[in-house]
């Protein structure tokens, strides 16, 4: 994993929207088409997440999501979506 991405993933635990946007930008611009934002206690997702046009694997497991966002339909390259261990009540 790229050191910058590792740092951003650790900082995102602070809940900073700016950090999350930086990480999303980095993944979309420089990283392999995989994003792991699991185990961060997220209750919602930044709308910027759905601008990732290259993402193929998205791991949202072990968060506090209660619904699958309808905006996932915008991730045209998405092949794998991991949602286990959330609080999903709506599909």
CSV table of N, CA, C and O in Angstrom, one decimal:
chain,number,residue,atom,x,y,z
A,1,UNK,N,0.8,-1.2,0.0
A,1,UNK,CA,0.0,0.0,0.0
A,1,UNK,C,0.9,1.2,0.0
A,1,UNK,O,1.9,1.3,0.7
A,2,UNK,N,0.5,2.2,-0.7
A,2,UNK,CA,1.2,3.5,-0.8
A,2,UNK,C,1.2,4.1,0.6
A,2,UNK,O,0.2,4.2,1.3
A,3,UNK,N,2.4,4.7,1.0
A,3,UNK,CA,2.5,5.3,2.3
A,3,UNK,C,1.5,6.4,2.6
A,3,UNK,O,1.0,6.6,3.7
A,4,UNK,N,1.3,7.2,1.6
A,4,UNK,CA,0.3,8.3,1.7
A,4,UNK,C,-1.1,7.8,2.0
A,4,UNK,O,-1.8,8.3,2.8
A,5,UNK,N,-1.5,6.7,1.2
A,5,UNK,CA,-2.8,6.2,1.5
A,5,UNK,C,-2.9,5.6,2.9
A,5,UNK,O,-3.9,5.7,3.5
A,6,UNK,N,-1.8,4.9,3.3
A,6,UNK,CA,-1.8,4.4,4.7
A,6,UNK,C,-2.0,5.5,5.7
A,6,UNK,O,-2.8,5.3,6.6
A,7,UNK,N,-1.3,6.6,5.5
A,7,UNK,CA,-1.5,7.7,6.5
A,7,UNK,C,-2.9,8.3,6.4
A,7,UNK,O,-3.5,8.5,7.5
A,8,UNK,N,-3.5,8.4,5.2
A,8,UNK,CA,-4.8,8.9,5.1
A,8,UNK,C,-5.8,8.0,5.7
A,8,UNK,O,-6.8,8.5,6.4
A,9,UNK,N,-5.6,6.7,5.6
A,9,UNK,CA,-6.6,5.8,6.2
A,9,UNK,C,-6.5,5.8,7.7
A,9,UNK,O,-7.5,5.7,8.4
A,10,UNK,N,-5.3,6.1,8.3
A,10,UNK,CA,-5.3,6.2,9.7
A,10,UNK,C,-5.9,7.5,10.2
A,10,UNK,O,-6.5,7.6,11.2
A,11,UNK,N,-5.7,8.6,9.4
A,11,UNK,CA,-6.2,9.9,9.8
A,11,UNK,C,-7.8,9.9,9.7
A,11,UNK,O,-8.4,10.7,10.4
A,12,UNK,N,-8.3,9.1,8.8
A,12,UNK,CA,-9.7,9.2,8.5
A,12,UNK,C,-10.5,8.8,9.8
A,12,UNK,O,-11.7,9.1,9.9
A,13,UNK,N,-9.9,8.0,10.6
A,13,UNK,CA,-10.5,7.6,11.9
A,13,UNK,C,-10.9,8.8,12.7
A,13,UNK,O,-11.8,8.7,13.6
A,14,UNK,N,-10.3,9.9,12.5
A,14,UNK,CA,-10.6,11.1,13.3
A,14,UNK,C,-11.9,11.7,12.8
A,14,UNK,O,-12.5,12.6,13.5
A,15,UNK,N,-12.5,11.2,11.7
A,15,UNK,CA,-13.8,11.7,11.2
A,15,UNK,C,-13.7,13.0,10.4
A,15,UNK,O,-14.7,13.6,10.1
A,16,UNK,N,-12.5,13.4,10.0
A,16,UNK,CA,-12.4,14.6,9.2
A,16,UNK,C,-12.9,14.4,7.8
A,16,UNK,O,-12.4,13.5,7.1
A,17,UNK,N,-13.8,15.2,7.4
A,17,UNK,CA,-14.3,15.2,6.0
A,17,UNK,C,-13.2,15.5,5.0
A,17,UNK,O,-13.1,14.9,4.0
A,18,UNK,N,-12.4,16.4,5.4
A,18,UNK,CA,-11.2,16.8,4.5
A,18,UNK,C,-10.3,15.6,4.2
A,18,UNK,O,-9.9,15.4,3.1
A,19,UNK,N,-10.0,14.9,5.3
A,19,UNK,CA,-9.2,13.7,5.1
A,19,UNK,C,-9.8,12.7,4.2
A,19,UNK,O,-9.2,12.1,3.3
A,20,UNK,N,-11.1,12.5,4.4
A,20,UNK,CA,-11.9,11.5,3.6
A,20,UNK,C,-11.8,12.0,2.1
A,20,UNK,O,-11.6,11.2,1.2
A,21,UNK,N,-12.0,13.3,1.9
A,21,UNK,CA,-12.0,13.7,0.5
A,21,UNK,C,-10.6,13.6,-0.1
A,21,UNK,O,-10.5,13.2,-1.3
A,22,UNK,N,-9.6,13.8,0.7
A,22,UNK,CA,-8.2,13.7,0.2
A,22,UNK,C,-7.9,12.2,-0.2
A,22,UNK,O,-7.3,11.9,-1.2
A,23,UNK,N,-8.4,11.3,0.7
A,23,UNK,CA,-8.2,9.9,0.4
A,23,UNK,C,-8.9,9.5,-0.8
A,23,UNK,O,-8.4,8.7,-1.7
A,24,UNK,N,-10.2,9.9,-1.0
A,24,UNK,CA,-10.9,9.6,-2.2
A,24,UNK,C,-10.2,10.1,-3.5
A,24,UNK,O,-10.1,9.4,-4.5
A,25,UNK,N,-9.7,11.3,-3.4
A,25,UNK,CA,-9.0,11.9,-4.5
A,25,UNK,C,-7.8,11.0,-4.8
A,25,UNK,O,-7.5,10.7,-6.0
A,26,UNK,N,-7.0,10.7,-3.8
A,26,UNK,CA,-5.8,9.9,-4.0
A,26,UNK,C,-6.1,8.5,-4.7
A,26,UNK,O,-5.5,8.1,-5.6
A,27,UNK,N,-7.2,7.9,-4.2
A,27,UNK,CA,-7.5,6.6,-4.7
A,27,UNK,C,-7.9,6.7,-6.2
A,27,UNK,O,-7.5,5.9,-7.1
A,28,UNK,N,-8.7,7.7,-6.5
A,28,UNK,CA,-9.2,7.9,-7.9
A,28,UNK,C,-8.1,8.2,-8.8
A,28,UNK,O,-8.1,7.8,-10.0
A,29,UNK,N,-7.1,9.0,-8.3
A,29,UNK,CA,-6.0,9.5,-9.2
A,29,UNK,C,-4.8,8.5,-9.3
A,29,UNK,O,-4.3,8.4,-10.4
A,30,UNK,N,-4.4,7.9,-8.2
A,30,UNK,CA,-3.2,7.2,-8.2
A,30,UNK,C,-3.2,5.7,-7.8
A,30,UNK,O,-2.3,5.0,-8.1
A,31,UNK,N,-4.2,5.3,-7.2
A,31,UNK,CA,-4.2,4.0,-6.6
A,31,UNK,C,-4.8,2.9,-7.5
A,31,UNK,O,-5.4,3.2,-8.5
A,32,UNK,N,-4.6,1.7,-7.1
A,32,UNK,CA,-5.3,0.6,-7.8
A,32,UNK,C,-6.8,0.8,-7.5
A,32,UNK,O,-7.2,1.5,-6.6
A,33,UNK,N,-7.6,0.2,-8.3
A,33,UNK,CA,-9.1,0.5,-8.2
A,33,UNK,C,-9.7,-0.3,-7.1
A,33,UNK,O,-10.7,-1.0,-7.2
A,34,UNK,N,-9.1,-0.1,-5.9
A,34,UNK,CA,-9.7,-0.7,-4.7
A,34,UNK,C,-9.6,0.3,-3.5
A,34,UNK,O,-8.7,1.0,-3.3
A,35,UNK,N,-10.7,0.3,-2.8
A,35,UNK,CA,-10.8,1.2,-1.6
A,35,UNK,C,-11.3,0.5,-0.4
A,35,UNK,O,-12.4,-0.1,-0.5
A,36,UNK,N,-10.6,0.5,0.6
A,36,UNK,CA,-10.9,-0.2,1.9
A,36,UNK,C,-11.2,0.9,2.9
A,36,UNK,O,-10.2,1.5,3.5
A,37,UNK,N,-12.4,1.2,3.2
A,37,UNK,CA,-12.7,2.1,4.3
A,37,UNK,C,-13.6,1.3,5.3
A,37,UNK,O,-14.7,1.8,5.8
A,38,UNK,N,-13.1,0.2,5.7
A,38,UNK,CA,-13.8,-0.6,6.7
A,38,UNK,C,-13.4,-0.3,8.1
A,38,UNK,O,-12.3,0.4,8.3
A,39,UNK,N,-14.2,-0.7,9.1
A,39,UNK,CA,-13.9,-0.5,10.5
A,39,UNK,C,-13.6,0.9,10.9
A,39,UNK,O,-12.7,1.2,11.7
A,40,UNK,N,-14.4,1.9,10.4
A,40,UNK,CA,-14.2,3.3,10.7
A,40,UNK,C,-15.4,3.9,11.4
A,40,UNK,O,-15.4,5.1,11.6
A,41,UNK,N,-16.4,3.1,11.7
A,41,UNK,CA,-17.6,3.5,12.4
A,41,UNK,C,-18.3,4.6,11.6
A,41,UNK,O,-19.0,5.4,12.2
A,42,UNK,N,-18.3,4.5,10.3
A,42,UNK,CA,-19.0,5.4,9.4
A,42,UNK,C,-20.5,5.2,9.5
A,42,UNK,O,-20.9,4.1,9.4
A,43,UNK,N,-21.2,6.3,9.6
A,43,UNK,CA,-22.7,6.2,9.6
A,43,UNK,C,-23.2,6.7,8.3
A,43,UNK,O,-24.4,6.4,8.0
A,44,UNK,N,-22.4,7.4,7.5
A,44,UNK,CA,-22.8,7.8,6.2
A,44,UNK,C,-21.6,7.9,5.4
A,44,UNK,O,-20.5,7.8,5.9
A,45,UNK,N,-21.8,8.1,4.1
A,45,UNK,CA,-20.7,8.2,3.1
A,45,UNK,C,-20.7,9.6,2.4
A,45,UNK,O,-21.8,10.1,2.1
A,46,UNK,N,-19.5,10.1,2.2
A,46,UNK,CA,-19.4,11.3,1.5
A,46,UNK,C,-19.9,11.2,0.1
A,46,UNK,O,-19.6,10.2,-0.6
A,47,UNK,N,-20.7,12.2,-0.4
A,47,UNK,CA,-21.1,12.1,-1.8
A,47,UNK,C,-19.9,12.0,-2.8
A,47,UNK,O,-20.1,11.5,-3.9
A,48,UNK,N,-18.8,12.5,-2.4
A,48,UNK,CA,-17.6,12.5,-3.3
A,48,UNK,C,-17.2,11.0,-3.6
A,48,UNK,O,-16.5,10.7,-4.6
A,49,UNK,N,-17.5,10.1,-2.7
A,49,UNK,CA,-17.1,8.7,-2.8
A,49,UNK,C,-17.7,8.2,-4.2
A,49,UNK,O,-17.1,7.4,-4.9
A,50,UNK,N,-18.9,8.7,-4.5
A,50,UNK,CA,-19.6,8.2,-5.7
A,50,UNK,C,-19.1,8.8,-7.0
A,50,UNK,O,-19.6,8.5,-8.1
A,51,UNK,N,-18.0,9.6,-6.9
A,51,UNK,CA,-17.3,10.1,-8.1
A,51,UNK,C,-16.1,9.3,-8.5
A,51,UNK,O,-15.5,9.6,-9.5
A,52,UNK,N,-15.9,8.2,-7.8
A,52,UNK,CA,-14.8,7.3,-8.1
A,52,UNK,C,-15.1,6.5,-9.4
A,52,UNK,O,-15.9,5.6,-9.3
A,53,UNK,N,-14.5,6.9,-10.5
A,53,UNK,CA,-14.9,6.3,-11.7
A,53,UNK,C,-14.1,5.0,-12.0
A,53,UNK,O,-14.5,4.2,-12.9
A,54,UNK,N,-13.0,4.8,-11.3
A,54,UNK,CA,-12.2,3.6,-11.6
A,54,UNK,C,-12.3,2.5,-10.5
A,54,UNK,O,-11.8,1.4,-10.6
A,55,UNK,N,-13.0,2.8,-9.4
A,55,UNK,CA,-13.1,1.8,-8.3
A,55,UNK,C,-13.8,0.5,-8.7
A,55,UNK,O,-14.9,0.6,-9.3
A,56,UNK,N,-13.1,-0.6,-8.4
A,56,UNK,CA,-13.7,-1.9,-8.8
A,56,UNK,C,-14.1,-2.7,-7.5
A,56,UNK,O,-15.0,-3.5,-7.5
A,57,UNK,N,-13.3,-2.4,-6.4
A,57,UNK,CA,-13.6,-3.1,-5.2
A,57,UNK,C,-13.7,-2.1,-4.1
A,57,UNK,O,-12.9,-1.2,-3.9
A,58,UNK,N,-14.9,-2.2,-3.4
A,58,UNK,CA,-15.2,-1.2,-2.3
A,58,UNK,C,-15.5,-2.0,-1.0
A,58,UNK,O,-16.5,-2.7,-1.0
A,59,UNK,N,-14.7,-1.8,0.0
A,59,UNK,CA,-14.9,-2.5,1.3
A,59,UNK,C,-15.5,-1.5,2.3
A,59,UNK,O,-14.7,-0.6,2.7
A,60,UNK,N,-16.7,-1.6,2.6
A,60,UNK,CA,-17.4,-0.8,3.6
A,60,UNK,C,-17.8,-1.6,4.9
A,60,UNK,O,-18.6,-1.1,5.7
A,61,UNK,N,-17.2,-2.7,5.1
A,61,UNK,CA,-17.6,-3.6,6.2
A,61,UNK,C,-17.2,-3.0,7.5
A,61,UNK,O,-16.3,-2.1,7.6
A,62,UNK,N,-17.8,-3.5,8.6
A,62,UNK,CA,-17.5,-3.1,9.9
A,62,UNK,C,-17.7,-1.6,10.2
A,62,UNK,O,-16.8,-0.9,10.8
A,63,UNK,N,-18.7,-1.0,9.7
A,63,UNK,CA,-19.1,0.4,9.9
A,63,UNK,C,-20.4,0.4,10.6
A,63,UNK,O,-20.9,-0.6,11.0
A,64,UNK,N,-21.1,1.6,10.6
A,64,UNK,CA,-22.4,1.7,11.2
A,64,UNK,C,-23.4,2.2,10.1
A,64,UNK,O,-24.3,2.9,10.5
A,65,UNK,N,-23.3,1.7,8.9
A,65,UNK,CA,-24.2,2.1,7.9
A,65,UNK,C,-25.5,1.4,8.1
A,65,UNK,O,-25.6,0.2,8.4
A,66,UNK,N,-26.6,2.1,7.9
A,66,UNK,CA,-28.0,1.5,8.1
A,66,UNK,C,-28.7,1.3,6.7
A,66,UNK,O,-29.7,0.6,6.7
A,67,UNK,N,-28.2,1.8,5.7
A,67,UNK,CA,-28.8,1.6,4.3
A,67,UNK,C,-27.7,1.6,3.3
A,67,UNK,O,-26.6,2.2,3.4
A,68,UNK,N,-28.0,1.0,2.2
A,68,UNK,CA,-27.1,1.0,1.0
A,68,UNK,C,-27.5,2.2,0.2
A,68,UNK,O,-28.6,2.4,-0.3
A,69,UNK,N,-26.6,3.1,0.0
A,69,UNK,CA,-26.9,4.4,-0.7
A,69,UNK,C,-27.2,4.1,-2.2
A,69,UNK,O,-26.6,3.3,-2.8
A,70,UNK,N,-28.3,4.8,-2.6
A,70,UNK,CA,-28.7,4.6,-4.0
A,70,UNK,C,-27.7,5.1,-5.0
A,70,UNK,O,-27.6,4.7,-6.1
A,71,UNK,N,-26.8,6.0,-4.5
A,71,UNK,CA,-25.7,6.6,-5.4
A,71,UNK,C,-24.7,5.5,-5.8
A,71,UNK,O,-23.9,5.8,-6.6
A,72,UNK,N,-24.7,4.4,-5.2
A,72,UNK,CA,-23.8,3.3,-5.6
A,72,UNK,C,-23.9,3.0,-7.1
A,72,UNK,O,-23.0,2.6,-7.8
A,73,UNK,N,-25.1,3.3,-7.7
A,73,UNK,CA,-25.3,3.1,-9.1
A,73,UNK,C,-24.4,3.9,-10.0
A,73,UNK,O,-24.1,3.5,-11.1
A,74,UNK,N,-23.8,4.9,-9.4
A,74,UNK,CA,-22.8,5.8,-10.2
A,74,UNK,C,-21.4,5.1,-10.3
A,74,UNK,O,-20.6,5.6,-11.1
A,75,UNK,N,-21.2,4.1,-9.5
A,75,UNK,CA,-19.9,3.5,-9.6
A,75,UNK,C,-19.9,2.4,-10.7
A,75,UNK,O,-20.0,1.2,-10.4
A,76,UNK,N,-19.8,2.8,-11.9
A,76,UNK,CA,-19.9,2.0,-13.1
A,76,UNK,C,-18.9,0.8,-13.1
A,76,UNK,O,-19.2,-0.2,-13.7
A,77,UNK,N,-17.8,1.0,-12.6
A,77,UNK,CA,-16.7,0.0,-12.6
A,77,UNK,C,-16.8,-1.0,-11.4
A,77,UNK,O,-16.0,-2.0,-11.4
A,78,UNK,N,-17.6,-0.8,-10.5
A,78,UNK,CA,-17.7,-1.5,-9.3
A,78,UNK,C,-18.0,-3.0,-9.6
A,78,UNK,O,-19.0,-3.3,-10.2
A,79,UNK,N,-17.2,-3.9,-9.1
A,79,UNK,CA,-17.4,-5.3,-9.2
A,79,UNK,C,-17.7,-6.0,-7.9
A,79,UNK,O,-18.4,-7.0,-7.9
A,80,UNK,N,-17.0,-5.6,-6.8
A,80,UNK,CA,-17.2,-6.2,-5.5
A,80,UNK,C,-17.5,-5.1,-4.5
A,80,UNK,O,-16.8,-4.1,-4.4
A,81,UNK,N,-18.6,-5.4,-3.7
A,81,UNK,CA,-19.0,-4.5,-2.7
A,81,UNK,C,-19.1,-5.3,-1.4
A,81,UNK,O,-19.9,-6.2,-1.3
A,82,UNK,N,-18.3,-4.9,-0.4
A,82,UNK,CA,-18.3,-5.7,0.9
A,82,UNK,C,-19.1,-4.8,1.9
A,82,UNK,O,-18.7,-3.7,2.2
A,83,UNK,N,-20.2,-5.3,2.5
A,83,UNK,CA,-21.0,-4.5,3.4
A,83,UNK,C,-21.3,-5.3,4.7
A,83,UNK,O,-22.1,-4.9,5.5
A,84,UNK,N,-20.5,-6.4,5.0
A,84,UNK,CA,-20.8,-7.2,6.1
A,84,UNK,C,-20.5,-6.4,7.4
A,84,UNK,O,-19.8,-5.4,7.4
A,85,UNK,N,-21.2,-6.8,8.5
A,85,UNK,CA,-21.0,-6.2,9.8
A,85,UNK,C,-21.3,-4.7,9.8
A,85,UNK,O,-20.6,-3.9,10.4
A,86,UNK,N,-22.4,-4.3,9.2
A,86,UNK,CA,-23.0,-3.0,9.4
A,86,UNK,C,-24.3,-3.1,10.0
A,86,UNK,O,-24.7,-4.2,10.5
A,87,UNK,N,-25.1,-2.0,10.1
A,87,UNK,CA,-26.4,-2.1,10.8
A,87,UNK,C,-27.5,-1.9,9.7
A,87,UNK,O,-28.4,-1.2,9.9
A,88,UNK,N,-27.4,-2.6,8.6
A,88,UNK,CA,-28.3,-2.4,7.5
A,88,UNK,C,-29.7,-2.8,7.8
A,88,UNK,O,-30.0,-3.9,8.3
A,89,UNK,N,-30.6,-1.9,7.6
A,89,UNK,CA,-32.0,-2.2,7.8
A,89,UNK,C,-32.8,-1.9,6.5
A,89,UNK,O,-34.0,-2.3,6.4
A,90,UNK,N,-32.2,-1.3,5.5
A,90,UNK,CA,-32.9,-1.0,4.2
A,90,UNK,C,-32.0,-1.4,3.1
A,90,UNK,O,-30.8,-1.2,3.1
A,91,UNK,N,-32.6,-2.0,2.0
A,91,UNK,CA,-31.8,-2.4,0.9
A,91,UNK,C,-32.4,-1.8,-0.4
A,91,UNK,O,-33.5,-1.6,-0.5
